[in-house]
Every structure is written in C-alpha cells, then in structure tokens.
Coordinates of C-alpha atoms and ligand atoms in Angstrom, one line a residue:
M26 CA 0.0 0.1 0.0
T27 CA 1.4 3.3 -1.0
K28 CA 0.9 6.1 1.8
V29 CA 0.7 9.8 0.6
I30 CA 0.7 12.9 2.8
T31 CA 0.1 16.5 1.9
Y32 CA -0.7 19.6 4.0
G33 CA -2.2 23.0 3.6
T34 CA -4.5 25.8 5.3
Y35 CA -7.4 25.0 3.1
D36 CA -9.0 28.3 4.0
L37 CA -12.2 29.2 2.1
F38 CA -12.1 25.8 0.3
H39 CA -11.7 26.2 -3.3
Q40 CA -11.2 24.3 -6.7
G41 CA -7.3 24.5 -6.4
H42 CA -7.5 22.4 -3.2
Y43 CA -9.9 20.0 -4.5
N44 CA -7.6 19.4 -7.5
L45 CA -4.6 19.1 -5.5
L46 CA -6.2 16.7 -3.1
K47 CA -7.6 14.6 -6.0
H48 CA -4.2 14.3 -7.5
A49 CA -2.6 13.6 -4.2
K50 CA -5.0 10.6 -3.6
E51 CA -4.1 9.4 -7.3
L52 CA -0.5 9.1 -6.2
G53 CA -1.3 6.3 -3.9
D54 CA -3.9 4.3 -2.0
Y55 CA -4.0 6.0 1.2
L56 CA -4.0 9.8 1.8
I57 CA -3.3 11.6 4.7
V58 CA -3.9 15.3 4.7
G59 CA -2.5 17.5 7.5
V60 CA -4.6 20.6 8.2
T61 CA -2.7 23.6 9.9
T62 CA -4.0 25.0 13.4
E63 CA -4.6 28.8 13.7
H64 CA -1.7 28.9 16.0
F65 CA 0.7 27.3 13.5
D66 CA -0.8 29.7 10.6
E67 CA -0.2 32.7 12.9
A68 CA 3.2 31.5 13.8
R69 CA 4.1 31.1 9.9
G70 CA 2.8 34.6 9.3
K71 CA -0.7 33.6 7.9
I72 CA -2.7 35.9 10.2
N73 CA -5.8 36.6 8.2
V74 CA -7.2 33.0 7.8
V75 CA -11.0 33.1 7.8
D76 CA -12.4 29.5 8.6
D77 CA -11.6 27.9 11.8
V78 CA -9.9 24.7 11.9
L79 CA -12.8 22.3 12.3
T80 CA -14.4 24.1 9.3
R81 CA -11.3 23.4 7.2
V82 CA -10.9 19.9 8.2
Q83 CA -14.7 19.4 7.2
H84 CA -14.2 20.8 3.8
V85 CA -11.2 18.6 3.3
R86 CA -13.3 15.6 4.4
E87 CA -16.1 16.4 2.4
T88 CA -13.9 15.9 -0.9
G89 CA -14.1 12.3 0.0
F90 CA -10.2 11.9 -0.9
A91 CA -8.9 11.8 2.6
D92 CA -8.4 8.5 4.2
Q93 CA -7.0 10.2 7.4
I94 CA -7.0 13.9 8.5
I95 CA -4.4 14.9 11.1
I96 CA -3.8 18.6 12.5
E97 CA -0.4 20.2 12.0
D98 CA 0.4 22.4 14.7
H99 CA 4.5 22.7 14.8
E100 CA 7.4 23.4 13.0
G101 CA 9.1 20.1 12.0
Q102 CA 6.1 18.1 12.4
K103 CA 6.3 16.8 8.8
I104 CA 9.4 14.7 9.5
E105 CA 7.8 13.2 12.4
D106 CA 4.5 12.4 10.6
I107 CA 6.1 10.9 7.6
Q108 CA 8.2 8.3 10.0
R109 CA 5.1 7.7 12.4
Y110 CA 2.5 7.1 9.7
G111 CA 5.2 5.2 7.4
V112 CA 4.5 7.5 4.5
D113 CA 6.1 6.7 1.1
I114 CA 5.1 10.3 -0.8
F115 CA 5.1 13.6 0.4
T116 CA 3.2 16.0 -2.1
V117 CA 2.2 19.6 -2.2
G118 CA 1.5 22.1 -5.1
S119 CA 4.1 23.5 -7.4
D120 CA 4.1 26.8 -5.8
W121 CA 6.4 25.1 -3.1
V122 CA 8.9 23.6 -5.7
G123 CA 12.5 23.1 -3.9
S124 CA 11.0 24.0 -0.3
F125 CA 10.5 20.4 0.7
D126 CA 13.4 18.7 -0.9
Y127 CA 14.8 18.0 2.5
L128 CA 12.3 15.6 2.9
N129 CA 13.7 13.4 0.2
Q130 CA 15.8 11.5 2.8
Y131 CA 12.5 10.1 4.3
C132 CA 10.3 9.6 1.4
K133 CA 9.6 10.6 -2.2
V134 CA 8.6 14.3 -2.7
V135 CA 6.5 15.2 -5.5
Y136 CA 5.3 18.7 -6.5
L137 CA 2.0 18.5 -8.2
P138 CA 0.9 21.2 -10.6
R139 CA -0.8 24.0 -9.0
T140 CA -4.2 25.0 -10.1
P141 CA -3.6 28.4 -12.2
D142 CA -5.5 31.7 -10.8
I143 CA -7.1 30.6 -7.8
S144 CA -5.8 30.9 -4.0
S145 CA -7.3 31.5 -0.7
T146 CA -5.6 34.9 -0.8
N147 CA -7.3 36.0 -3.9
I148 CA -10.7 34.9 -2.6
R149 CA -10.0 36.8 0.7
Q150 CA -9.1 39.8 -1.4
E151 CA -12.4 39.6 -3.5
R152 CA -14.6 38.8 -0.8
F153 CA -13.5 41.4 1.6
R154 CA -12.8 44.7 -0.3
S155 CA -9.6 46.1 1.1
I156 CA -10.2 48.4 4.1
R157 CA -8.8 52.0 3.7
I158 CA -7.3 52.9 7.1
G159 CA -6.5 56.6 7.9
L160 CA -4.0 57.6 10.8
I161 CA -5.2 60.2 13.2
G162 CA -1.7 61.6 14.5
T163 CA 1.6 61.2 13.0
G164 CA 3.8 60.8 16.0
R165 CA 5.9 57.6 17.3
M166 CA 3.0 55.0 16.5
A167 CA 2.2 56.3 12.9
P168 CA 5.2 54.6 11.2
R169 CA 5.1 51.6 13.1
F170 CA 1.5 51.2 12.1
V171 CA 2.1 51.7 8.4
S172 CA 4.8 49.0 8.5
E173 CA 3.0 46.4 10.6
A174 CA -0.4 47.1 8.5
K175 CA 1.8 45.5 5.3
Y176 CA 1.4 42.2 7.1
V177 CA -2.3 42.1 7.2
S178 CA -4.1 41.3 4.1
G179 CA -7.2 43.3 3.4
A180 CA -6.3 46.6 4.7
E181 CA -4.1 49.4 3.6
V182 CA -3.1 52.7 5.2
T183 CA -4.4 55.6 2.7
A184 CA -4.4 58.7 4.5
A185 CA -3.0 60.6 7.4
Y186 CA -4.4 63.4 9.5
N187 CA -2.6 66.0 11.7
P188 CA -3.7 69.6 12.4
Q189 CA -0.1 70.7 12.6
R190 CA 1.2 71.1 9.0
N191 CA 4.7 71.0 9.7
E192 CA 4.3 67.7 11.7
L193 CA 2.5 66.3 8.9
N194 CA 5.0 67.2 6.2
I195 CA 7.7 65.3 8.2
F196 CA 5.7 62.3 8.4
Q197 CA 4.8 62.8 4.7
S198 CA 8.4 62.7 3.7
K199 CA 9.4 59.6 5.3
N200 CA 6.1 57.6 4.5
R201 CA 5.9 57.4 0.8
D202 CA 3.3 54.6 0.9
V203 CA 0.6 56.5 2.2
E204 CA -1.3 58.4 -0.5
C205 CA -3.2 61.2 1.0
F206 CA -2.2 63.7 3.7
Y207 CA -4.8 66.1 5.6
T208 CA -4.9 68.8 8.1
E209 CA -8.6 68.9 7.7
F210 CA -10.6 66.3 9.7
E211 CA -13.8 66.3 7.7
K212 CA -11.9 65.7 4.4
F213 CA -9.7 63.2 5.8
L214 CA -12.7 61.2 7.2
E215 CA -14.3 61.2 3.9
E216 CA -11.3 59.2 2.4
V217 CA -11.3 56.3 4.7
D218 CA -13.4 53.5 6.0
A219 CA -11.5 53.2 9.2
V220 CA -9.3 55.1 11.5
Y221 CA -6.4 54.3 13.9
I222 CA -6.0 57.0 16.6
A223 CA -2.6 57.5 17.8
S224 CA -3.0 61.4 18.8
P225 CA -2.3 62.7 22.2
N226 CA -4.2 60.9 25.1
E227 CA -6.6 63.7 25.7
T228 CA -7.7 63.8 22.1
H229 CA -8.6 60.1 21.7
F230 CA -12.2 60.4 22.9
D231 CA -13.1 63.2 20.7
Y232 CA -11.5 61.8 17.6
A233 CA -13.2 58.4 18.1
K234 CA -16.5 59.9 18.8
M235 CA -16.5 62.2 15.5
S236 CA -15.0 59.2 13.6
L237 CA -18.0 56.9 14.8
E238 CA -20.5 59.4 14.2
A239 CA -19.2 59.8 10.6
G240 CA -19.8 55.9 10.0
K241 CA -15.8 55.1 10.7
H242 CA -14.6 51.9 12.3
V243 CA -12.2 52.9 15.2
L244 CA -9.1 51.5 16.4
S245 CA -7.6 53.6 19.0
E246 CA -4.7 53.9 21.1
K247 CA -5.1 53.5 24.8
P248 CA -6.8 54.8 26.9
L249 CA -9.8 55.2 24.7
A250 CA -11.4 58.1 27.2
F251 CA -10.8 59.1 30.6
T252 CA -14.1 58.3 32.1
K253 CA -16.4 55.2 32.1
A254 CA -19.3 57.2 30.9
E255 CA -17.3 58.4 27.8
T256 CA -16.2 54.9 27.0
E257 CA -19.6 53.5 27.4
T258 CA -20.8 56.4 25.0
L259 CA -18.4 55.1 22.2
Y260 CA -19.4 51.6 22.3
E261 CA -22.9 52.7 22.2
I262 CA -22.3 54.8 19.1
A263 CA -20.4 52.0 17.7
S264 CA -22.9 49.3 18.3
S265 CA -25.9 51.4 17.2
K266 CA -24.1 52.0 13.8
S267 CA -22.8 48.3 13.6
L268 CA -19.3 49.6 13.7
V269 CA -16.2 48.2 15.2
L270 CA -14.4 50.1 18.0
L271 CA -11.3 48.4 19.4
E272 CA -9.2 49.8 22.1
G273 CA -5.5 49.1 21.2
V274 CA -4.0 47.5 24.2
K275 CA -1.5 45.8 22.1
A276 CA -0.7 42.7 24.6
A277 CA -4.4 41.6 24.5
Y278 CA -4.0 40.7 20.7
S279 CA -0.6 38.9 20.7
P280 CA -1.4 35.0 20.4
G281 CA 1.0 34.3 23.4
F282 CA -1.0 36.5 25.6
Q283 CA -4.1 34.7 25.0
E284 CA -2.3 31.4 25.7
L285 CA -1.1 32.6 28.9
V286 CA -4.4 33.6 30.0
N287 CA -6.0 30.3 28.8
V288 CA -3.1 28.4 30.8
A289 CA -3.8 30.6 34.0
L290 CA -7.5 29.9 33.7
S291 CA -7.2 26.2 33.2
G292 CA -6.6 25.1 36.7
K293 CA -2.9 24.5 36.2
I294 CA -1.7 26.8 38.8
G295 CA -5.1 26.3 41.1
E296 CA -6.9 29.4 42.2
I297 CA -5.3 32.6 41.1
R298 CA -4.7 34.6 44.2
D299 CA -2.4 37.4 43.3
I300 CA -1.0 39.3 40.1
E301 CA 1.9 41.6 39.8
S302 CA 2.0 43.2 36.6
N303 CA 4.9 45.9 35.9
F304 CA 5.8 47.9 32.8
T305 CA 8.4 50.6 32.9
R306 CA 10.1 52.3 30.3
L307 CA 12.3 55.2 30.9
A308 CA 11.1 58.1 28.7
R309 CA 13.4 61.0 27.5
E310 CA 13.3 64.0 29.7
Q311 CA 11.9 66.1 26.9
S312 CA 9.2 63.6 26.1
R313 CA 5.5 64.3 26.1
E314 CA 5.0 61.3 28.9
R315 CA 7.6 63.4 31.0
T316 CA 6.8 66.9 30.5
D317 CA 2.7 67.0 30.2
G318 CA 1.8 67.2 33.8
E319 CA -2.0 66.8 32.7
Y320 CA -1.9 64.0 30.3
G321 CA 1.5 62.6 30.2
G322 CA 2.9 60.2 33.0
A323 CA 3.2 56.7 33.4
F324 CA -0.3 55.6 34.3
L325 CA -1.9 56.9 31.0
E326 CA 1.1 55.5 29.2
F327 CA 1.1 51.9 30.5
G328 CA -1.8 51.9 32.8
P329 CA -4.1 49.9 30.4
S330 CA -1.3 47.4 29.6
V331 CA -0.7 46.6 33.3
M332 CA -4.3 46.5 34.2
L333 CA -5.2 44.1 31.3
P334 CA -4.0 40.8 32.8
I335 CA -5.7 41.8 36.3
I336 CA -9.0 42.6 34.6
K337 CA -8.8 39.7 32.2
L338 CA -8.0 37.0 35.1
L339 CA -9.6 38.1 38.2
G340 CA -12.4 40.2 36.4
E341 CA -14.4 43.3 36.8
K342 CA -15.7 43.0 40.4
Y343 CA -12.8 44.0 42.6
T344 CA -13.7 45.3 46.2
S345 CA -11.4 48.2 46.1
V346 CA -8.6 49.5 44.0
N347 CA -6.2 52.3 45.2
F348 CA -3.4 54.5 43.8
H349 CA 0.1 55.4 44.9
S350 CA 2.1 57.6 42.6
Q351 CA 5.7 59.4 42.7
W352 CA 5.3 62.8 41.1
D353 CA 7.8 65.1 39.6
E354 CA 7.6 68.9 39.8
N355 CA 5.3 69.3 37.2
G356 CA 2.8 66.8 38.5
V357 CA 3.8 64.1 36.1
D358 CA 3.7 60.6 37.6
L359 CA 7.0 59.0 37.1
Y360 CA 6.1 55.7 38.8
N361 CA 2.9 54.2 40.2
K362 CA 1.5 51.6 41.8
V363 CA -2.2 50.4 41.7
D364 CA -3.5 47.9 44.4
F365 CA -6.6 45.9 43.6
Y366 CA -8.4 43.9 46.2
Y367 CA -11.0 41.1 45.4
P368 CA -12.8 38.8 47.7
N369 CA -10.2 36.1 47.3
A370 CA -7.3 37.6 45.6
F371 CA -5.2 40.8 45.2
A372 CA -3.1 42.3 42.4
T373 CA -0.7 45.2 41.9
A374 CA -0.1 47.1 38.7
K375 CA 3.1 49.1 38.6
S376 CA 4.1 51.4 35.7
G377 CA 6.9 53.8 35.4
V378 CA 8.3 56.2 33.0
G379 CA 11.0 57.8 35.5
V380 CA 11.6 54.6 37.5
K381 CA 13.0 51.2 36.0
T382 CA 12.0 48.0 37.5
E383 CA 12.1 44.4 36.3
G384 CA 8.9 44.5 34.2
Q385 CA 7.5 41.1 34.7
L386 CA 4.2 39.5 35.1
V387 CA 3.6 37.1 37.8
I388 CA 0.5 35.2 38.5
S389 CA 0.4 33.2 41.7
G390 CA -2.0 30.4 42.4
T391 CA -2.7 27.8 45.1
K392 CA -0.8 25.2 43.0
G393 CA 1.7 27.1 41.2
Y394 CA 2.5 30.3 39.6
I395 CA 3.3 31.8 36.0
I396 CA 6.1 34.0 35.4
A397 CA 6.4 36.0 32.2
Q398 CA 9.7 38.3 32.2
S399 CA 9.8 41.7 30.5
P400 CA 8.8 42.4 27.8
W401 CA 5.8 40.1 28.6
W402 CA 3.5 42.4 26.8
L403 CA 4.8 40.9 23.6
M404 CA 4.7 37.6 25.2
K405 CA 7.1 35.5 23.6
H406 CA 8.0 33.3 26.6
F407 CA 6.4 32.3 29.7
E408 CA 6.6 29.5 32.6
V409 CA 4.6 27.7 35.0
R410 CA 6.4 26.9 37.9
Y411 CA 5.6 24.8 41.0
E412 CA 6.9 24.1 44.7
D413 CA 9.0 21.6 43.1
A414 CA 11.7 23.8 41.7
D415 CA 12.8 21.1 39.3
K416 CA 9.4 21.1 37.4
V417 CA 9.1 24.1 35.2
E418 CA 6.9 24.0 32.1
S419 CA 8.1 26.7 29.4
Y420 CA 6.0 28.1 26.6
D421 CA 7.5 29.9 23.6
P422 CA 4.5 31.4 21.6
A423 CA 4.9 32.6 18.3
F424 CA 5.2 36.4 17.9
R425 CA 6.2 38.5 14.9
G426 CA 7.3 42.1 14.4
D427 CA 6.2 44.6 17.2
G428 CA 3.0 43.0 17.9
L429 CA 0.7 45.7 16.1
R430 CA 0.0 43.3 13.3
Y431 CA -2.2 41.0 15.4
E432 CA -4.2 44.1 16.8
I433 CA -4.6 45.3 13.1
S434 CA -5.6 42.0 12.2
E435 CA -8.0 41.5 14.8
F436 CA -9.6 45.0 13.7
V437 CA -9.8 43.8 10.1
R438 CA -11.4 40.4 11.1
K439 CA -14.0 42.3 13.0
I440 CA -14.7 44.6 10.4
N441 CA -15.1 41.8 7.9
G442 CA -17.4 40.2 10.3
T443 CA -15.1 37.1 10.7
G444 CA -14.2 37.6 14.2
K445 CA -17.6 38.8 16.0
N446 CA -16.8 37.7 19.4
G447 CA -14.0 40.3 20.4
Y448 CA -13.0 37.8 23.4
K449 CA -9.4 39.3 23.3
L450 CA -10.5 42.7 24.8
T451 CA -14.0 42.7 25.3
R452 CA -16.3 45.6 25.5
G453 CA -16.8 45.1 29.3
E454 CA -12.8 44.9 30.0
S455 CA -12.3 48.2 28.0
I456 CA -15.1 49.9 29.9
A457 CA -13.9 48.4 33.4
M458 CA -10.4 49.7 32.7
S459 CA -11.7 53.2 31.9
E460 CA -13.4 53.2 35.0
I461 CA -10.3 52.6 36.8
T462 CA -8.5 55.5 34.7
E463 CA -11.4 57.8 35.8
K464 CA -10.5 57.0 39.5
Y465 CA -7.0 57.5 38.8
M466 CA -7.7 60.8 37.2
A467 CA -9.6 62.0 40.1
Y468 CA -6.8 60.7 42.7
K469 CA -4.2 62.6 40.5
A470 CA -6.5 65.9 40.7
A471 CA -7.0 65.4 44.4
M472 CA -3.2 65.1 44.9
A473 CA -2.4 68.2 42.8
K474 CA -4.3 70.1 45.0
R475 CA -2.4 69.2 48.1
Ligands
CTP11 N1 -3.0 24.6 -4.1 C1 -3.1 24.3 -5.5 N2 -3.6 25.3 -6.3 C2 -4.1 26.5 -6.0 C3 -4.1 26.8 -4.6 C4 -3.4 26.0 -3.7 O1 -2.6 23.2 -5.8 N3 -4.6 27.2 -6.9 C5 -2.3 23.7 -3.2 C6 -1.1 24.2 -2.5 O2 -0.1 24.2 -3.4 C7 -1.1 23.4 -1.2 C8 -2.5 23.0 -0.9 O3 -3.3 23.3 -2.2 O4 -0.5 22.0 -1.6 C9 -3.1 23.8 0.1 O5 -2.9 25.3 -0.1 P1 -3.1 26.4 0.8 O6 -2.0 27.2 1.4 O7 -4.1 25.9 1.9 O8 -4.0 27.4 -0.2 P2 -3.6 28.6 -0.8 O9 -4.9 29.1 -1.6 O10 -2.3 28.5 -1.8 O11 -3.8 29.7 0.5 P3 -2.9 31.0 0.5 O12 -3.3 31.9 -0.6 O13 -3.4 31.4 2.1 O14 -1.5 31.0 0.6

C-alpha cells in the first residue's frame, strides 16, 4: 500500500484545493491530509485565515479523498509524521517547488501542478474589499502602524491626518506609501473606511466619537477615554451604527497573551490569588510622557497594559482599588502602583516612565505560578513553576514584528465580520479599565490640590 501525505491551510476551500487533493490521492492508495491550526498559521505569518480549523477539516473531509486527516501544529512536524505513519510520498502544489526537498531523505517528494489563478488569498481579497485605514496623529506610533499593516491582508493605510502642517510634512516625507495627507479632519474622514487614533491621549475620545458618528470603524490607542461614561458612549455609538470599536491595548491581541490567559484559567496553577504586573520604560526627559503634567505620565502611558492581565484574569468585580504615585515637580507621575483587592485575591499593577524595575508579570495560584519576564506585553515566553523547583513548564508562543499586526488583524477581522466575538479585549473589559482610569484621574486631581 502506498501512503501519501499532504499539508495545507485549506481556507475558503476552493477548486485548487480540490484538484490538489484529487491528484494527491491518485499518487497512492491511502491519503493523509494535514490541516494547520490557527496558531501554527499565525506562527508562519498567515494571520488572516477566515475559516476555523474544524471548518477547514470538514471541507477536506467532504471531498472524500482523505483517508485520514491530521492536524499540523508545529514546525518540524512533517518529518515526524512521515516516519510515524510510514509515508511513501510527500506532496504539495508546485508553488512550493524546492521548499520540501529536504524530506527526500525520508520519502519521495512530488510537487503537483498548481491550479492557475485561484488561491485563498485572492478569494479573501475579492470577498473583503480592502479596508482603507486613516491615521489620526503622525507621532511615534504612526510609522510603526504603517509598516505592521503591510503584514495584514485586506487593509491598507491610505491617509494621514494631523492638524499641524509641519508635523504632517515630516511624516509625509518619510512615509511615501501613504497616499493622502490632511490637516482638515472632515476631508480626511471622507477618504477612509476606518481610523487608527494615535494622537495625544486627551484627544482620543473626541476623535473616536467624531469618527464613529461619521460611520468609520475605530481602532484607538489606549486609553480610549478618561471616564467610564465616555467609553460607554463610544461603544454605544459603535453598536448602534454596527461599527467596530477596538481599544489598542496591544498585549491583548498577541497570540501568546491569549495562551497565557488560557493556561492561567485552566486550573494548572490552582486558584489565582495574586497578580503582579509591571511595565516601565524610562522616557526621555523632553518627551511628552515626562513633560505633560496633565495627560502625560506613567499611568496613562502603561496603565491599560498593566491592568489588562488583572482585569482579564480576576474580573471586573474588585472590592477596592487604590493608587500610589511618585510625581515630579510638574505633576507628572513618574512611577505608580495600583493595588486591587478582590474577595479572594489581590493584585498590583506598576508602571513607570521615570523609575526602572524588572517589568515582569507574575500570576500566583494555590498550586503554582506563572512568570513572564519583560517584555511580557509582547509575550514570547512564559513559564509555569511549582513548589518543586525542578518542575518548570516553558511556553514559547509565536510572535512576529512588534505586535501591532495582531491588533490590526483583529480589527480587520471584526470589520469583515469574521471575528465577531471580541474575546481578546471585550467591551466590558475596556469599560472596566476606563473606570479605573477615571478613578486614577480623580486621585491625580486630588493630589495636585495638596
Ligand atoms: N494549491 C493548489 N492550487 C491552488 C492553490 C493551492 O494546488 N491554486 C495547493 C497548494 O500548493 C497546497 C494546498 O493546495 O499544496 C493547500 O494550499 P493552501 O496554502 O491552503 O492554499 P492557498 O490557496 O495557496 O492559500 P494562501 O493563498 O492563503 O497561500
């Protein structure tokens, strides 16, 4: 019996996939088809797959060509599978010619002719018109957004807005890929389907509101607003107009953070009783974070990131939250500590722009703890540790670029209606974080009066 194996994503199953599977089956007597998981695709840089893995498996099954379907979830698995299943022939489409020659030492490698003019990528592009994203603000985040958006299919950054002509000119001279530049907000909005807000903190709410009212989807840098009521207003406008509103707490969207949340909630470390979440970055003395006594400082910069694991894992029903900050002479919080108390747990979120600490995330439970070292907000590595110090479980989730691509990809997925459930950062979690921001702003105002 000749055993054949082939692998693929099989997203939005099409004729090319069908033909490939048919020919693969004809090469032997028994066909094994490996279908990739979402995580594996993400790790390979395919971040816009539409169908979930079970749907893709189902489509492969329905062809009737596969005698066995397996899941491919890691690099190097092909060699394992070939040996494990006693495979005689490995095959894929001719778009891969040469890429799998290294498997020749284990079995025969056959590249089958690829069906011309069809691919999942094309279908995705036809089905979902490319979303024109406009940048509001052309500061530090804007060029990063432009380069990371290139990795997300189905979206392009077409316009940028800044009311300051000179700043816009500087950005324009360095970002030739962006087509249009505006100092007038209404004109800018007319040219886009969605906006990314990366303007100064105190302008996020107004820009988000105006954009939503004009029918544009909004991805805003954190914090979305300074009060719970404002944040709720934004979500209400968005849902009444069926628009997507996403708060850009980058860590929430990285694949590894989701994995950490799942591990933490799996019971592995028992009941979660304490979370310590730290994020510090020494900002330049002349930077906005260090000079703007009203809307700069560590809390507004990093507060949402450090609150995220706490709200995500311990929930929105804390019994109390209190703040301690160290200020400079302009009223900028250089370093702060936010303490949360829950009925059965407590947590601390520290952030700094003028004090440096080890920026780690530690989640302690009744059976063990999870530790993720700085920069945990990119989440490339975390460990589960126990009383027995020799027992350490390491996780190395995939992470590419600077992480923004995952946030942009989630935004695009939601706009296209393929990622309706925004479990990565829910509306409730975003509102809960803005309620804490509101409390922090009240604390800050009270301290300034002293
Ligand atoms: N394939 C093919 N002919 C096509 C498209 C795909 O023979 N027109 C083959 C690929 O070579 C591979 C298998 O189908 O062996 C699964 O490919 P997959 O990557 O899932 O499909 P694509 O359409 O190439 O997906 P994408 O556009 O996302 O790369």
